[in-house]
């Protein structure tokens, strides 16, 4: 396979496929529409995770203090009523089981990543604030990504407030965490970056990028999906080669989306991941 071959193959795929592949702290080896904007889906949760850890390091939040688990949140649209999440669209009943009780922010952040809980995400955003998430994107060097609202904030969505990512920015964010884990970084201390990578290593949704890797390969990653959208971003940690970044974003026509389209998108990300793995020594 050459990168030109991969591009030619992806030219035949409906919709927009963006990608960024390369070593940490180095120019990319291969990109494809890296600055194209996509609806973020759950990939924005990595920026929320970083904002939480930055707040904890600043002393403004205690990761282990219990906070109320509620299902009512302020809208990003000024004057709009408060909004709630719908449990059938979430991926983690464990958070809902605590509704009306308490949980630590550390635990909520873990569920936000490991199971991609929407309820946990909105709870964390409620404590860190959207400006703190915007600061994370800025510090990572993002040029086309932003988190304008929480999940299922339909009033904000109707007003045009949305969450956007690019493959290049997602790679920059994961790269900042990975390099910061070894030395003082832009986002947080080495200890905080290592803790975030440990959470990302534990993600349980492994049907896209992780599915293209040999069994047991370590990947600190986050997936994101809604109808018509499937993204994956991660730091792959081979035992026989230096770590590398991979981010793939796909957007197709949501009106034509069905289960087969969703399955095909997962297979596409897995195939790209497998081809990048095969070239890991040449990146």
mmCIF file with all atom_site columns, C-alpha atoms in Angstrom, residues 30 39 45-46 77-78 86 98 105 107 112 129 132 159 163 177 182-183 190 212 215 221 228-229 237 257 279 281:
data_model
loop_
_atom_site.group_PDB
_atom_site.id
_atom_site.type_symbol
_atom_site.label_atom_id
_atom_site.label_alt_id
_atom_site.label_comp_id
_atom_site.label_asym_id
_atom_site.label_entity_id
_atom_site.label_seq_id
_atom_site.pdbx_PDB_ins_code
_atom_site.Cartn_x
_atom_site.Cartn_y
_atom_site.Cartn_z
_atom_site.occupancy
_atom_site.B_iso_or_equiv
_atom_site.pdbx_formal_charge
_atom_site.auth_seq_id
_atom_site.auth_comp_id
_atom_site.auth_asym_id
_atom_site.auth_atom_id
_atom_site.pdbx_PDB_model_num
ATOM 1  C CA . UNK A 1 30  ? -0.191  11.323 5.698  1.00 0.00 ? 30  UNK A CA 1
ATOM 2  C CA . UNK A 1 39  ? -19.760 17.395 13.710 1.00 0.00 ? 39  UNK A CA 1
ATOM 3  C CA . UNK A 1 45  ? -15.302 14.512 25.362 1.00 0.00 ? 45  UNK A CA 1
ATOM 4  C CA . UNK A 1 46  ? -11.492 14.389 25.256 1.00 0.00 ? 46  UNK A CA 1
ATOM 5  C CA . UNK A 1 77  ? -28.499 29.341 24.092 1.00 0.00 ? 77  UNK A CA 1
ATOM 6  C CA . UNK A 1 78  ? -29.225 32.401 26.188 1.00 0.00 ? 78  UNK A CA 1
ATOM 7  C CA . UNK A 1 86  ? -32.527 10.830 27.236 1.00 0.00 ? 86  UNK A CA 1
ATOM 8  C CA . UNK A 1 98  ? -26.842 7.152  40.457 1.00 0.00 ? 98  UNK A CA 1
ATOM 9  C CA . UNK A 1 105 ? -16.043 14.019 39.120 1.00 0.00 ? 105 UNK A CA 1
ATOM 10 C CA . UNK A 1 107 ? -15.688 8.675  38.237 1.00 0.00 ? 107 UNK A CA 1
ATOM 11 C CA . UNK A 1 112 ? -17.648 9.856  29.962 1.00 0.00 ? 112 UNK A CA 1
ATOM 12 C CA . UNK A 1 129 ? -17.783 25.350 32.052 1.00 0.00 ? 129 UNK A CA 1
ATOM 13 C CA . UNK A 1 132 ? -12.539 26.015 30.039 1.00 0.00 ? 132 UNK A CA 1
ATOM 14 C CA . UNK A 1 159 ? -29.682 28.373 17.186 1.00 0.00 ? 159 UNK A CA 1
ATOM 15 C CA . UNK A 1 163 ? -19.549 21.099 18.379 1.00 0.00 ? 163 UNK A CA 1
ATOM 16 C CA . UNK A 1 177 ? -1.704  14.644 26.093 1.00 0.00 ? 177 UNK A CA 1
ATOM 17 C CA . UNK A 1 182 ? 6.520   12.531 29.473 1.00 0.00 ? 182 UNK A CA 1
ATOM 18 C CA . UNK A 1 183 ? 7.382   16.154 30.178 1.00 0.00 ? 183 UNK A CA 1
ATOM 19 C CA . UNK A 1 190 ? 2.931   14.914 33.237 1.00 0.00 ? 190 UNK A CA 1
ATOM 20 C CA . UNK A 1 212 ? -7.825  -2.683 12.917 1.00 0.00 ? 212 UNK A CA 1
ATOM 21 C CA . UNK A 1 215 ? -5.130  -8.135 19.615 1.00 0.00 ? 215 UNK A CA 1
ATOM 22 C CA . UNK A 1 221 ? -8.389  6.578  22.010 1.00 0.00 ? 221 UNK A CA 1
ATOM 23 C CA . UNK A 1 228 ? -24.082 9.829  9.459  1.00 0.00 ? 228 UNK A CA 1
ATOM 24 C CA . UNK A 1 229 ? -20.921 10.412 11.514 1.00 0.00 ? 229 UNK A CA 1
ATOM 25 C CA . UNK A 1 237 ? 1.577   2.389  21.329 1.00 0.00 ? 237 UNK A CA 1
ATOM 26 C CA . UNK A 1 257 ? -27.942 6.389  7.295  1.00 0.00 ? 257 UNK A CA 1
ATOM 27 C CA . UNK A 1 279 ? 3.306   1.002  7.817  1.00 0.00 ? 279 UNK A CA 1
ATOM 28 C CA . UNK A 1 281 ? 7.933   1.413  10.963 1.00 0.00 ? 281 UNK A CA 1
#
